[in-house]
PDB file of C-alpha atoms and ligand atoms in Angstrom:
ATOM      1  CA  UNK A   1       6.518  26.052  -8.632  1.00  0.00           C
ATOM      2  CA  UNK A   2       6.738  25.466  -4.997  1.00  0.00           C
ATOM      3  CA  UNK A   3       8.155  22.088  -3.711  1.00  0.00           C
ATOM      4  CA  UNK A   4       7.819  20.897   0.141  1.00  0.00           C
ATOM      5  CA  UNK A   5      10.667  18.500   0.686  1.00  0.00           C
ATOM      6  CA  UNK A   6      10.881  16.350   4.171  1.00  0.00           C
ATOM      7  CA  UNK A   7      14.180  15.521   5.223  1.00  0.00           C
ATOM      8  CA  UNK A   8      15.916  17.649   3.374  1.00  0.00           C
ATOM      9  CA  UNK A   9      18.947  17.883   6.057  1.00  0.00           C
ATOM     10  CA  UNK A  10      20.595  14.770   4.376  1.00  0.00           C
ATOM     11  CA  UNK A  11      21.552  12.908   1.453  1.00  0.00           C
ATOM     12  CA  UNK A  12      18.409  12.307  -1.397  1.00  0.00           C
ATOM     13  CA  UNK A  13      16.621  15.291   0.405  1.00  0.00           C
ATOM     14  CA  UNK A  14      19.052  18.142   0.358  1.00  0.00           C
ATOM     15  CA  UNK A  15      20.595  16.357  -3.286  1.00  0.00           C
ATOM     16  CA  UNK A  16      16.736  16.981  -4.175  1.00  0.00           C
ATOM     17  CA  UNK A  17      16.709  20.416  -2.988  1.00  0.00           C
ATOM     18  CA  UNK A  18      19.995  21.690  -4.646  1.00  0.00           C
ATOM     19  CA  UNK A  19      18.296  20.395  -7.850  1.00  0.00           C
ATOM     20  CA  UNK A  20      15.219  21.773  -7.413  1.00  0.00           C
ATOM     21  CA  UNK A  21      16.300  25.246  -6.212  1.00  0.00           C
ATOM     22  CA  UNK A  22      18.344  24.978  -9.306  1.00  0.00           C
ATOM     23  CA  UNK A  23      15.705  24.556 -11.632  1.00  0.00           C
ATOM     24  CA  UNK A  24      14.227  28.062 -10.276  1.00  0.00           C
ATOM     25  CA  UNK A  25      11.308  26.283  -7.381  1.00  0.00           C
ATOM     26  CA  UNK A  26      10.526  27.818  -4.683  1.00  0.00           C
ATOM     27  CA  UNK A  27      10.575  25.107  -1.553  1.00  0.00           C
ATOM     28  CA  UNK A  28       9.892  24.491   1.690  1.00  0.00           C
ATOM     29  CA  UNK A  29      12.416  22.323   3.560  1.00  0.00           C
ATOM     30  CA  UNK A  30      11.838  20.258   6.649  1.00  0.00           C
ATOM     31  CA  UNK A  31      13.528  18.186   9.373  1.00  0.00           C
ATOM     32  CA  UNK A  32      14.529  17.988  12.635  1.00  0.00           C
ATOM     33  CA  UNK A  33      17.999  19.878  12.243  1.00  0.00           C
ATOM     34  CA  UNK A  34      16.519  23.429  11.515  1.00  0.00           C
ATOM     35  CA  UNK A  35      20.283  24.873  11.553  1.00  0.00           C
ATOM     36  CA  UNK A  36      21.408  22.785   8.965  1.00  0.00           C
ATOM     37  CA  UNK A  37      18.622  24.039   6.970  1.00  0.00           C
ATOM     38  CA  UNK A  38      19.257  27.543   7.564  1.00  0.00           C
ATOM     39  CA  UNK A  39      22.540  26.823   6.073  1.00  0.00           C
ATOM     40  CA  UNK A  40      21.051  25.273   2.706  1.00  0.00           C
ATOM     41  CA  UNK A  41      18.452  27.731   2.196  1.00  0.00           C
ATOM     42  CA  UNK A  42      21.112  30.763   2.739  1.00  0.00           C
ATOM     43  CA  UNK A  43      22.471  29.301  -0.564  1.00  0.00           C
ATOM     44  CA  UNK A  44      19.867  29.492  -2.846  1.00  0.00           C
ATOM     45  CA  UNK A  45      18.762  31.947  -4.876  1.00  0.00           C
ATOM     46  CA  UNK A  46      14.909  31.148  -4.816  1.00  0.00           C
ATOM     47  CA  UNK A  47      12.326  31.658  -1.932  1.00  0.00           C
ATOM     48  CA  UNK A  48      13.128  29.090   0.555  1.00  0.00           C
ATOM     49  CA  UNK A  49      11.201  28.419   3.746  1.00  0.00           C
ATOM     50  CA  UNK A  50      12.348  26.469   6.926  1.00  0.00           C
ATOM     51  CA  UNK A  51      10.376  24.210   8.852  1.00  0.00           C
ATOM     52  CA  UNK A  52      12.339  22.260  12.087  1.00  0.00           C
ATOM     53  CA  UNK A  53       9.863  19.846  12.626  1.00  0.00           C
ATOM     54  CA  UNK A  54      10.119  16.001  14.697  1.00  0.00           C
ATOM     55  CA  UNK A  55       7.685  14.518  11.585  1.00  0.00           C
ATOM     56  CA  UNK A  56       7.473  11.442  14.307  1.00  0.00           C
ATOM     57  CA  UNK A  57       5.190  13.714  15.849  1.00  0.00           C
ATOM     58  CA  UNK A  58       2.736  13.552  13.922  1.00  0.00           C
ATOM     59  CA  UNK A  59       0.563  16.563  15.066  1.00  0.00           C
ATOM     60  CA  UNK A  60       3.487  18.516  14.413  1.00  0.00           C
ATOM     61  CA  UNK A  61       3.559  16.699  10.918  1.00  0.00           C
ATOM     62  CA  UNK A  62       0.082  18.182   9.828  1.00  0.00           C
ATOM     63  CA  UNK A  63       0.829  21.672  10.966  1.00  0.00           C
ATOM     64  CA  UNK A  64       4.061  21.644   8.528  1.00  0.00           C
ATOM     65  CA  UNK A  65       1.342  21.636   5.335  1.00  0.00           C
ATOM     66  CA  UNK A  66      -0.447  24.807   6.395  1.00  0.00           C
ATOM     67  CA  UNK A  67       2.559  26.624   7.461  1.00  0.00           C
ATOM     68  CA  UNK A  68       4.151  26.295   4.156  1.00  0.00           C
ATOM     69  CA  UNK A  69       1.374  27.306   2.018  1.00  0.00           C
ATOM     70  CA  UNK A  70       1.114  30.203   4.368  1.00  0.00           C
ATOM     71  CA  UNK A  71       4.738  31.204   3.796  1.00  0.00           C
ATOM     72  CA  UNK A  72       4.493  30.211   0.123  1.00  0.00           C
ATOM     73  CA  UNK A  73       1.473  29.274  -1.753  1.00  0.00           C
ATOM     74  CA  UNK A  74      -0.305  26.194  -2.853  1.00  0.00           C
ATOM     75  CA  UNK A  75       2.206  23.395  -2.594  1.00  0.00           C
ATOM     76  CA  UNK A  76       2.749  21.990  -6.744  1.00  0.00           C
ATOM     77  CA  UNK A  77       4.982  18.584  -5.210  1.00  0.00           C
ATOM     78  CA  UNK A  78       4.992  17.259  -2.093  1.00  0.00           C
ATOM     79  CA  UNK A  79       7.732  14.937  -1.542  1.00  0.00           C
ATOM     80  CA  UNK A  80       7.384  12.368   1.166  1.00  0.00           C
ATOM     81  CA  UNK A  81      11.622  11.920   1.728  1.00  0.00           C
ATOM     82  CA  UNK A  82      12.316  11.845   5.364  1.00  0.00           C
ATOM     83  CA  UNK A  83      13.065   8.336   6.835  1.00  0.00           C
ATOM     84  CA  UNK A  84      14.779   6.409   9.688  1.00  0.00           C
ATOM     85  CA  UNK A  85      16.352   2.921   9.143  1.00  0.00           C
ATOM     86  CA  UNK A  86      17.370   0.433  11.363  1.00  0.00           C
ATOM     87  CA  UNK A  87      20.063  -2.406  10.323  1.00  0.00           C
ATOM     88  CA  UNK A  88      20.558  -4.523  13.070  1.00  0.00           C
ATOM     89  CA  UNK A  89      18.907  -7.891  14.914  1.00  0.00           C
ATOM     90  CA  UNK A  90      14.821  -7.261  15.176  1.00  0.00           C
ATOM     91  CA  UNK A  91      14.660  -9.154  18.119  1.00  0.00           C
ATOM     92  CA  UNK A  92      16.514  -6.209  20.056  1.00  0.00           C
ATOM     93  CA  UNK A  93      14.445  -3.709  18.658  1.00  0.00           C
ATOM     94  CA  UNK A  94      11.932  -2.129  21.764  1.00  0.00           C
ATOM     95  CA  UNK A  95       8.492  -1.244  20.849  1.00  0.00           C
ATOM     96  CA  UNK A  96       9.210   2.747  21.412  1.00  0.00           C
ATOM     97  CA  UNK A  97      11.895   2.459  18.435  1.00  0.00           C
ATOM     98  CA  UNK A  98       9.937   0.382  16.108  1.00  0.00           C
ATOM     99  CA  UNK A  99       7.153   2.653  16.145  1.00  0.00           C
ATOM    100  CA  UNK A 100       8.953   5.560  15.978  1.00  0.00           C
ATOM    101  CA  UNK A 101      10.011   4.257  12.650  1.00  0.00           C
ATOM    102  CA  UNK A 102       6.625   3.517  11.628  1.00  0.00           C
ATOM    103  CA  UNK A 103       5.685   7.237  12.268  1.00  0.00           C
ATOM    104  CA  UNK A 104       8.391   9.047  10.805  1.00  0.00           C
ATOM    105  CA  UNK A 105       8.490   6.209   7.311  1.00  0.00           C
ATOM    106  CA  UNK A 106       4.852   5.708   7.346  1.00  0.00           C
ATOM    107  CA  UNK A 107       2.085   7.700   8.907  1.00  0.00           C
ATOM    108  CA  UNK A 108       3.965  11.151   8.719  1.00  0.00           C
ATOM    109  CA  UNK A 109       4.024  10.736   4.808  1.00  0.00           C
ATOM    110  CA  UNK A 110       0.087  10.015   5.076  1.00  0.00           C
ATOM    111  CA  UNK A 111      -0.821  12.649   7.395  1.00  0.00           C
ATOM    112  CA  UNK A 112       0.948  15.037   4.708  1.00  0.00           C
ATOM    113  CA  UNK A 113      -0.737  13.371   1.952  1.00  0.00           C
ATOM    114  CA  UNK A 114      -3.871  13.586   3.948  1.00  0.00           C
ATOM    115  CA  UNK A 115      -3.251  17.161   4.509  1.00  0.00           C
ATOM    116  CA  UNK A 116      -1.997  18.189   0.968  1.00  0.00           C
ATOM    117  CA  UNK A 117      -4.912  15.940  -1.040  1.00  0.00           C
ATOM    118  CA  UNK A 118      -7.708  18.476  -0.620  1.00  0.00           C
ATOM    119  CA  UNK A 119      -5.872  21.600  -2.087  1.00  0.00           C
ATOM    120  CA  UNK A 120      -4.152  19.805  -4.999  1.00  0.00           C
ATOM    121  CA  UNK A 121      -7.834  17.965  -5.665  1.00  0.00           C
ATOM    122  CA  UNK A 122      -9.356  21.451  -5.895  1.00  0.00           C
ATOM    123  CA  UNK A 123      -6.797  22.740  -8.028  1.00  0.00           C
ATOM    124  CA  UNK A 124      -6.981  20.044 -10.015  1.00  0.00           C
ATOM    125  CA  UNK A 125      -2.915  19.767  -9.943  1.00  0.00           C
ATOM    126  CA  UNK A 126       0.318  18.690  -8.024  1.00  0.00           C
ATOM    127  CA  UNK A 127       2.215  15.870  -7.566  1.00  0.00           C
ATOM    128  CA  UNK A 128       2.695  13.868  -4.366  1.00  0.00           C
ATOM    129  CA  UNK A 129       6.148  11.682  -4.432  1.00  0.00           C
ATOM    130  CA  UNK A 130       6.795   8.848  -2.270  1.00  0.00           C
ATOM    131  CA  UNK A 131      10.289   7.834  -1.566  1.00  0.00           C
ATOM    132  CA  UNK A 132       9.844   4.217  -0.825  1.00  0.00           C
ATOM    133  CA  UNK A 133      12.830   1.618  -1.290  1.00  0.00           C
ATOM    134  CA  UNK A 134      13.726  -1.283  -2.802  1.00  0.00           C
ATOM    135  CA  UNK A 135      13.155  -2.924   0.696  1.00  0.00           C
ATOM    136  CA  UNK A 136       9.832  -2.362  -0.435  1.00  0.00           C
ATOM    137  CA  UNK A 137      10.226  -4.574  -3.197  1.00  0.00           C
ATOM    138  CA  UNK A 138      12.686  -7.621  -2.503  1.00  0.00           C
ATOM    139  CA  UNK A 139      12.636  -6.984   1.402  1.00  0.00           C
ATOM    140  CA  UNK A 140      16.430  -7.767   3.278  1.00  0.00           C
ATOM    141  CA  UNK A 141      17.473  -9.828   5.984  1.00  0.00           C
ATOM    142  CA  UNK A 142      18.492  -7.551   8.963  1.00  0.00           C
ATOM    143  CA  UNK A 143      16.330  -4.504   8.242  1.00  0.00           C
ATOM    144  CA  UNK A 144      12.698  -5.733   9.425  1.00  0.00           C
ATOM    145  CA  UNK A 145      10.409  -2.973  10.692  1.00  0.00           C
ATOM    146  CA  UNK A 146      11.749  -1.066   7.778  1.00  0.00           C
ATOM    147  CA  UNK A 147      10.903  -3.101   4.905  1.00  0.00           C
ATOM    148  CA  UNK A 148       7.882  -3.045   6.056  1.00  0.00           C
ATOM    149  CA  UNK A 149       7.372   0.532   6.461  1.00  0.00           C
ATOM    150  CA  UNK A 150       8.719   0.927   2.774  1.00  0.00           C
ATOM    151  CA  UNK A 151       6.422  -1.731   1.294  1.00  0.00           C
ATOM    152  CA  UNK A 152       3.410   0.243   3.568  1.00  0.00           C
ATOM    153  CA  UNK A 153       4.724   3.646   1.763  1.00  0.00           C
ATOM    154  CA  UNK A 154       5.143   2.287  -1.314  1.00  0.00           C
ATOM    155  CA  UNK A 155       1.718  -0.241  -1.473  1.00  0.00           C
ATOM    156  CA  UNK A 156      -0.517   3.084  -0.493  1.00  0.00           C
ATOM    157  CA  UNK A 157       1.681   5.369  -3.373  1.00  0.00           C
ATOM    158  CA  UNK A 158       1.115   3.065  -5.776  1.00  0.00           C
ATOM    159  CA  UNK A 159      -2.682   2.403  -5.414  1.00  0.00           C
ATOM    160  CA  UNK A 160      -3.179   5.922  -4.525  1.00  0.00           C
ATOM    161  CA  UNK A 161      -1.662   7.035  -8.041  1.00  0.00           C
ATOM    162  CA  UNK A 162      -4.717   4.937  -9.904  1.00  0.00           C
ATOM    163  CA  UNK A 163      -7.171   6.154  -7.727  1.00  0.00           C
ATOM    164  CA  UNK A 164      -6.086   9.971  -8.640  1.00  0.00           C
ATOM    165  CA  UNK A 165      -5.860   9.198 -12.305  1.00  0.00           C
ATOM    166  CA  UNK A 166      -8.415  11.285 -14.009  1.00  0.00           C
ATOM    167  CA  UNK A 167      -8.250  14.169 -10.533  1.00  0.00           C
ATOM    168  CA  UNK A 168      -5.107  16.307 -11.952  1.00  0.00           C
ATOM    169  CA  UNK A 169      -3.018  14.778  -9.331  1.00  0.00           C
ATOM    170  CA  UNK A 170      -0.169  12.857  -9.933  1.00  0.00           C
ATOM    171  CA  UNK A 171       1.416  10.382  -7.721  1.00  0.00           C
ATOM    172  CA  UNK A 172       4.716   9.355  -8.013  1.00  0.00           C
ATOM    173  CA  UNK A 173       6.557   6.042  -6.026  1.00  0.00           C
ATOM    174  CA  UNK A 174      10.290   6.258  -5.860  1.00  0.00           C
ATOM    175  CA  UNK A 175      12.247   2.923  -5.071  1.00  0.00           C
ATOM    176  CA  UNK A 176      16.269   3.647  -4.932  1.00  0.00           C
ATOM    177  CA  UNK A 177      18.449   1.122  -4.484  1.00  0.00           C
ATOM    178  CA  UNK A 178      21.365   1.703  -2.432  1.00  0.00           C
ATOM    179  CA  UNK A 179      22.789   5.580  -2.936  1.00  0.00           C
ATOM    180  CA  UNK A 180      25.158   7.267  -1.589  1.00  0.00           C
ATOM    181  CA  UNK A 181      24.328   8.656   1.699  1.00  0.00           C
ATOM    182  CA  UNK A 182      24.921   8.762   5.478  1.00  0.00           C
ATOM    183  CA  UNK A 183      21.819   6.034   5.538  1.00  0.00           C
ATOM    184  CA  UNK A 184      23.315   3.752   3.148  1.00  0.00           C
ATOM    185  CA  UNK A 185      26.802   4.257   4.638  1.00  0.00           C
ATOM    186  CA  UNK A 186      25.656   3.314   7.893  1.00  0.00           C
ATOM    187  CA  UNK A 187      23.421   0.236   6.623  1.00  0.00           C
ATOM    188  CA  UNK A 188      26.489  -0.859   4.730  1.00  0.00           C
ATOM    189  CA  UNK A 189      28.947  -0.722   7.405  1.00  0.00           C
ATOM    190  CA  UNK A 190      26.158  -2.790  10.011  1.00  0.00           C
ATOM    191  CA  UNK A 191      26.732  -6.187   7.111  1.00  0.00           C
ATOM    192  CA  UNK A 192      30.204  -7.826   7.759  1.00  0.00           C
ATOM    193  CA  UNK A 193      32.155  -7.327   5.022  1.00  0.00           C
ATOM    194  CA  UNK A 194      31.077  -9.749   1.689  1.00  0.00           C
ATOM    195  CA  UNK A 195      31.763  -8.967  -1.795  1.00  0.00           C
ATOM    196  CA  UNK A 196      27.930  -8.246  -2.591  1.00  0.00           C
ATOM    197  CA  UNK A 197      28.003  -5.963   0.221  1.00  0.00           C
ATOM    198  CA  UNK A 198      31.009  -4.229  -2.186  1.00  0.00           C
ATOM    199  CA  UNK A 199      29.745  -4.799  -5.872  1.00  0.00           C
ATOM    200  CA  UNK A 200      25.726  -3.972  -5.423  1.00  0.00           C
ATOM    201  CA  UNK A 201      24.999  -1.103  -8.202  1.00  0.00           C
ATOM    202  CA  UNK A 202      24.718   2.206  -6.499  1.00  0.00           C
ATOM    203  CA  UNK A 203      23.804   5.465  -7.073  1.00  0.00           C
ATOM    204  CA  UNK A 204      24.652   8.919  -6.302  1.00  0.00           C
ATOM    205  CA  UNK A 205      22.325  11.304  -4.622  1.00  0.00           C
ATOM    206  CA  UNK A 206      22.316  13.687  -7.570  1.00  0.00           C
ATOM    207  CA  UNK A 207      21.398  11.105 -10.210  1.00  0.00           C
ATOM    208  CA  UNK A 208      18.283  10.368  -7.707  1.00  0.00           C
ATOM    209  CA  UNK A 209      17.685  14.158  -7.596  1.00  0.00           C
ATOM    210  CA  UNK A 210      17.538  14.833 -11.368  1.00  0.00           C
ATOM    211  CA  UNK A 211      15.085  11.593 -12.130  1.00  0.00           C
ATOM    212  CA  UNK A 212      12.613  12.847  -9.495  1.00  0.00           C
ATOM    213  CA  UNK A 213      12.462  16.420 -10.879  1.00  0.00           C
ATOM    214  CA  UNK A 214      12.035  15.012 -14.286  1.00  0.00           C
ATOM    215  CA  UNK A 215       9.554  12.311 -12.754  1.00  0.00           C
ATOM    216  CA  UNK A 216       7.675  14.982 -11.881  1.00  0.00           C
ATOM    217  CA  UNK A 217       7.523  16.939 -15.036  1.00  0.00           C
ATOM    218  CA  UNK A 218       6.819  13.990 -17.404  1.00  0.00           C
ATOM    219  CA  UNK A 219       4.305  12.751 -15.162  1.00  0.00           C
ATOM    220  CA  UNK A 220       6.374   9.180 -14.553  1.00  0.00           C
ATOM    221  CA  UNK A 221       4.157   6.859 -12.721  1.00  0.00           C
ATOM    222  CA  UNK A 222       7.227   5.590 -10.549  1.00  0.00           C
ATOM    223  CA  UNK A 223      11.411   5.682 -10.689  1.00  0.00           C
ATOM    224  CA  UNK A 224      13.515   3.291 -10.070  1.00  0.00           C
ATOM    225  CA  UNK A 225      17.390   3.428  -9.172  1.00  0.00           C
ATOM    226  CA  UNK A 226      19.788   2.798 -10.466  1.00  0.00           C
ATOM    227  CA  UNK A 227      17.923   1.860 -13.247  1.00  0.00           C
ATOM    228  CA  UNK A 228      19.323  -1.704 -13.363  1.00  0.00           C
ATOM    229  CA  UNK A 229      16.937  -2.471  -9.954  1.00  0.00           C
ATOM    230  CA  UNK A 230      13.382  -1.760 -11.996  1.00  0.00           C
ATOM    231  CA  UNK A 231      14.108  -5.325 -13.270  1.00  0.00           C
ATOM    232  CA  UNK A 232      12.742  -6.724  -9.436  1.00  0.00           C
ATOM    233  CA  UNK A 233       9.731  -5.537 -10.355  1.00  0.00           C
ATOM    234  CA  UNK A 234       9.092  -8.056 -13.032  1.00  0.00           C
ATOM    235  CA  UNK A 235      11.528 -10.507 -11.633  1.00  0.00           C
ATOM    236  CA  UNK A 236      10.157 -10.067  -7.637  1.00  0.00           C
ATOM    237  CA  UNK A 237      10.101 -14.211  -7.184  1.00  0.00           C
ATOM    238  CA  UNK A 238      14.235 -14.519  -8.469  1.00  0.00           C
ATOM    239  CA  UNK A 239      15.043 -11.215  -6.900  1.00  0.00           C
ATOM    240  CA  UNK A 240      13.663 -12.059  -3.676  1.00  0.00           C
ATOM    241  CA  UNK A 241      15.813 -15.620  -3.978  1.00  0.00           C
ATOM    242  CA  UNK A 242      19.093 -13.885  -4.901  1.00  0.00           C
ATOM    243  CA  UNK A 243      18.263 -11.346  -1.872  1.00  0.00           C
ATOM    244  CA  UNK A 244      18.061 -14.166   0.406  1.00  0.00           C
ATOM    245  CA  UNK A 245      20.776 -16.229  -0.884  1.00  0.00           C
ATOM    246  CA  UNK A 246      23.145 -13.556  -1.006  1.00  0.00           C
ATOM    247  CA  UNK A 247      22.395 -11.075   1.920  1.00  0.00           C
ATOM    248  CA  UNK A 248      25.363 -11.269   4.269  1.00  0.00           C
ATOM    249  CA  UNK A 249      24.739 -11.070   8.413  1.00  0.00           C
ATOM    250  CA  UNK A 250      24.678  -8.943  10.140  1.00  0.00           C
ATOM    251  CA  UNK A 251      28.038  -7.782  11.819  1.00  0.00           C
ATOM    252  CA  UNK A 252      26.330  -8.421  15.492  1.00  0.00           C
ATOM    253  CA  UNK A 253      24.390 -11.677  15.331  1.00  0.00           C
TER     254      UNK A 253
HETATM  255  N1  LIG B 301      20.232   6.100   0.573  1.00  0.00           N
HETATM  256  C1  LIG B 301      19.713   4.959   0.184  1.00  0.00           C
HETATM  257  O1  LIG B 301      20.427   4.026  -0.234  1.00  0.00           O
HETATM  258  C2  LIG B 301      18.226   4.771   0.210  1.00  0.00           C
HETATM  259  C3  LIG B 301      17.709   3.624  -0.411  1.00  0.00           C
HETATM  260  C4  LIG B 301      16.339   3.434  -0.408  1.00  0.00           C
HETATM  261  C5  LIG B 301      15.503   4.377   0.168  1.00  0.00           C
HETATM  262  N2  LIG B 301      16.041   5.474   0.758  1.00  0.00           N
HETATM  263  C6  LIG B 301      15.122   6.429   1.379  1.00  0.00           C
HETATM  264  O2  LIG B 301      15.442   7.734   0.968  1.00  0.00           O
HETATM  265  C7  LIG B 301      15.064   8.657   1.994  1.00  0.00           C
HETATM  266  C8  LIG B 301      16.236   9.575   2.307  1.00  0.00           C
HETATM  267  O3  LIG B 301      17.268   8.775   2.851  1.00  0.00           O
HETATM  268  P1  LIG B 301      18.804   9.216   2.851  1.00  0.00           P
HETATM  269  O4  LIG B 301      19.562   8.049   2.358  1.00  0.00           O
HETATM  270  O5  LIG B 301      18.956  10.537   2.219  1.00  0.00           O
HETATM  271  O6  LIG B 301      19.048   9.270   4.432  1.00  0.00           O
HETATM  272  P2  LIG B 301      19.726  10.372   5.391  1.00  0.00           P
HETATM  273  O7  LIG B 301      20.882  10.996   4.728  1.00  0.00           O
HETATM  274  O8  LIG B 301      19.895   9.667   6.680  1.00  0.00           O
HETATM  275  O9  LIG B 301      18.566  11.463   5.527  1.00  0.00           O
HETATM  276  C9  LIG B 301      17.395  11.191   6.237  1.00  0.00           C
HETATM  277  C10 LIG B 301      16.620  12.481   6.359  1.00  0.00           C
HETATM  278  O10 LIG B 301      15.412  12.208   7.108  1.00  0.00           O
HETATM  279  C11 LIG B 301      15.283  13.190   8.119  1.00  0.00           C
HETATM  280  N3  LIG B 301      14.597  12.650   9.299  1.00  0.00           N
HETATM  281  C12 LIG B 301      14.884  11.516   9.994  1.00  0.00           C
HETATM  282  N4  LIG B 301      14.095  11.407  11.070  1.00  0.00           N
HETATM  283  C13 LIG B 301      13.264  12.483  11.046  1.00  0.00           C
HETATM  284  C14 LIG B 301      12.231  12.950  11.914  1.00  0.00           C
HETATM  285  N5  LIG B 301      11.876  12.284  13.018  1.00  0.00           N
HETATM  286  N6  LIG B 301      11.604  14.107  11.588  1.00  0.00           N
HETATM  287  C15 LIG B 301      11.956  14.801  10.492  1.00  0.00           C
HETATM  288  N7  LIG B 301      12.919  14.418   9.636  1.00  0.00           N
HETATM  289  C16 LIG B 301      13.573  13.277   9.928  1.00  0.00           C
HETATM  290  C17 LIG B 301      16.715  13.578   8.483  1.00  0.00           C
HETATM  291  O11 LIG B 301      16.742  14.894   9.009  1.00  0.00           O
HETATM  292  P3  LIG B 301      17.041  15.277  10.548  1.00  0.00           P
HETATM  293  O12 LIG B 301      17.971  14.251  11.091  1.00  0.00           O
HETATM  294  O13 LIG B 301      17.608  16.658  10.454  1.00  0.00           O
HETATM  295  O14 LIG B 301      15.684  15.266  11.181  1.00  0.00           O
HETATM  296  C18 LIG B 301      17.392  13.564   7.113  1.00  0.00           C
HETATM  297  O15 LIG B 301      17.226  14.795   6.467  1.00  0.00           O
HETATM  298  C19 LIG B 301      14.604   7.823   3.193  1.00  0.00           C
HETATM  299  O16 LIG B 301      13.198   7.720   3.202  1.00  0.00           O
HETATM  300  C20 LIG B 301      15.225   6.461   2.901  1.00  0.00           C
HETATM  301  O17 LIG B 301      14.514   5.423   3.512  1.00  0.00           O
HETATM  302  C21 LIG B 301      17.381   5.698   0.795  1.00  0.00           C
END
């Protein structure tokens, strides 16, 4: 099985990839910092192939898909993982950065879908995973362009995965809450300091890891985590009123 994961550099994408290599896949990692994944793949036991690639380019985002089946067959999962955030007053936000955002959370992961569709529909098989976010979900104060990038991510995943249902190909949207990563340590750290800043559930990078491969295998339409967040879903008005109630500022406004 042959995984292509974006932003594997970091956090949920190289947690992902340890996991994955682990289970015997063969994968193809991407992001910008090509030395850093020289350094992963040198671990692992199974074929690995490197792609540094700016995925905010997103040219360079549609040659990634042919270059790794060329290095290593017909992709079985893509996983749409890369993503920028930005925690800090919109209203200082300049176009150039907001759409850079856009790109790297939003179109990049449809170009790739867009790129991978055709093979997997053919085949008849693959899976296509979408990490969106629970900004996607109960949107937060303070983080503006990208809850709307995750709800855009997470909006197309979702209606995508009925529209596939009887093609072979199986779409799966990912919503974490916050885990343990230099993201969410930097998101955290841009909220003064509040006790729901302290106490919110969170997860670790490896727990993520393990429910996406087994998303995958048992075909789950989406994940979310810690577990204890899925309840938004069926909750979204109260969630979205304990969100805004209980959000802290931001450290600069
Ligand atoms: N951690 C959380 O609490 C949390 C919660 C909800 C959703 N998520 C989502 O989970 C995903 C992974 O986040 P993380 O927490 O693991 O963050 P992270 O540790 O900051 O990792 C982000 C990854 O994205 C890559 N990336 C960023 N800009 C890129 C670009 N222009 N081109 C190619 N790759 C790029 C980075 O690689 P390079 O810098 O090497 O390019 C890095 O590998 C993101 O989509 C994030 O929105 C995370």
């Amino acid at each position: 099985m042959h995984a292509l994961i974006t932003g594997a550099s970091s956090g949920l994408g190289e947690a992902m990839a340890r996991h994955f290599a682990a289970a015997g896949w063969s994968l193809t990692l991407v992001a910008r910092r090509k030395a850093t994944l020289d350094a992963l793949a040198n671990e692992f036991q199974t074929p690995t192939h490197v792609i540094g690639a700016d995925l905010s380019n997103l040219d360079r985002a549609v040659e990634v898909i042919a270059e790794s089946q060329q290095a290593l067959g017909p992709i079985d999962a893509l996983i749409n993982n890369a993503g920028v955030q930005y925690v800090e007053p919109t209203a200082g936000i300049s176009h150039e950065r907001s759409e850079l955002l856009f790109k790297v959370n939003l179109l990049a992961p449809m170009r790739l879908i867009h790129e991978v569709l055709p093979t997997m529909l053919e085949r008849r098989s693959g899976t296509i995973v979408n990490i969106s976010s629970m900004a996607g979900i109960t949107p937060t104060p303070g983080m503006c362009h990208y809850n709307a990038s995750k709800a855009g991510l997470a909006a197309a995943s979702e209606s995508l995965r009925v529209e596939l249902a009887d093609s072979g190909v199986h779409i799966l949207t990912v919503y974490p809450g916050p885990v343990t990563t230099p993201m969410e340590t930097a998101a955290r750290d841009s909220f003064t300091p509040h006790w729901a800043v302290r106490n919110v559930p969170t997860g670790t990078p490896e727990g993520m890891a393990k429910l996406v491969l087994s998303g995958i295998l048992k075909k789950t339409p989406r994940i979310f985590y810690p577990r204890v967040y899925g309840m938004a879903r069926h909750t979204r008005v109260l969630s979205q009123w304990v969100t805004d109630t209980f959000a802290p500022p931001l450290k600069d406004e």
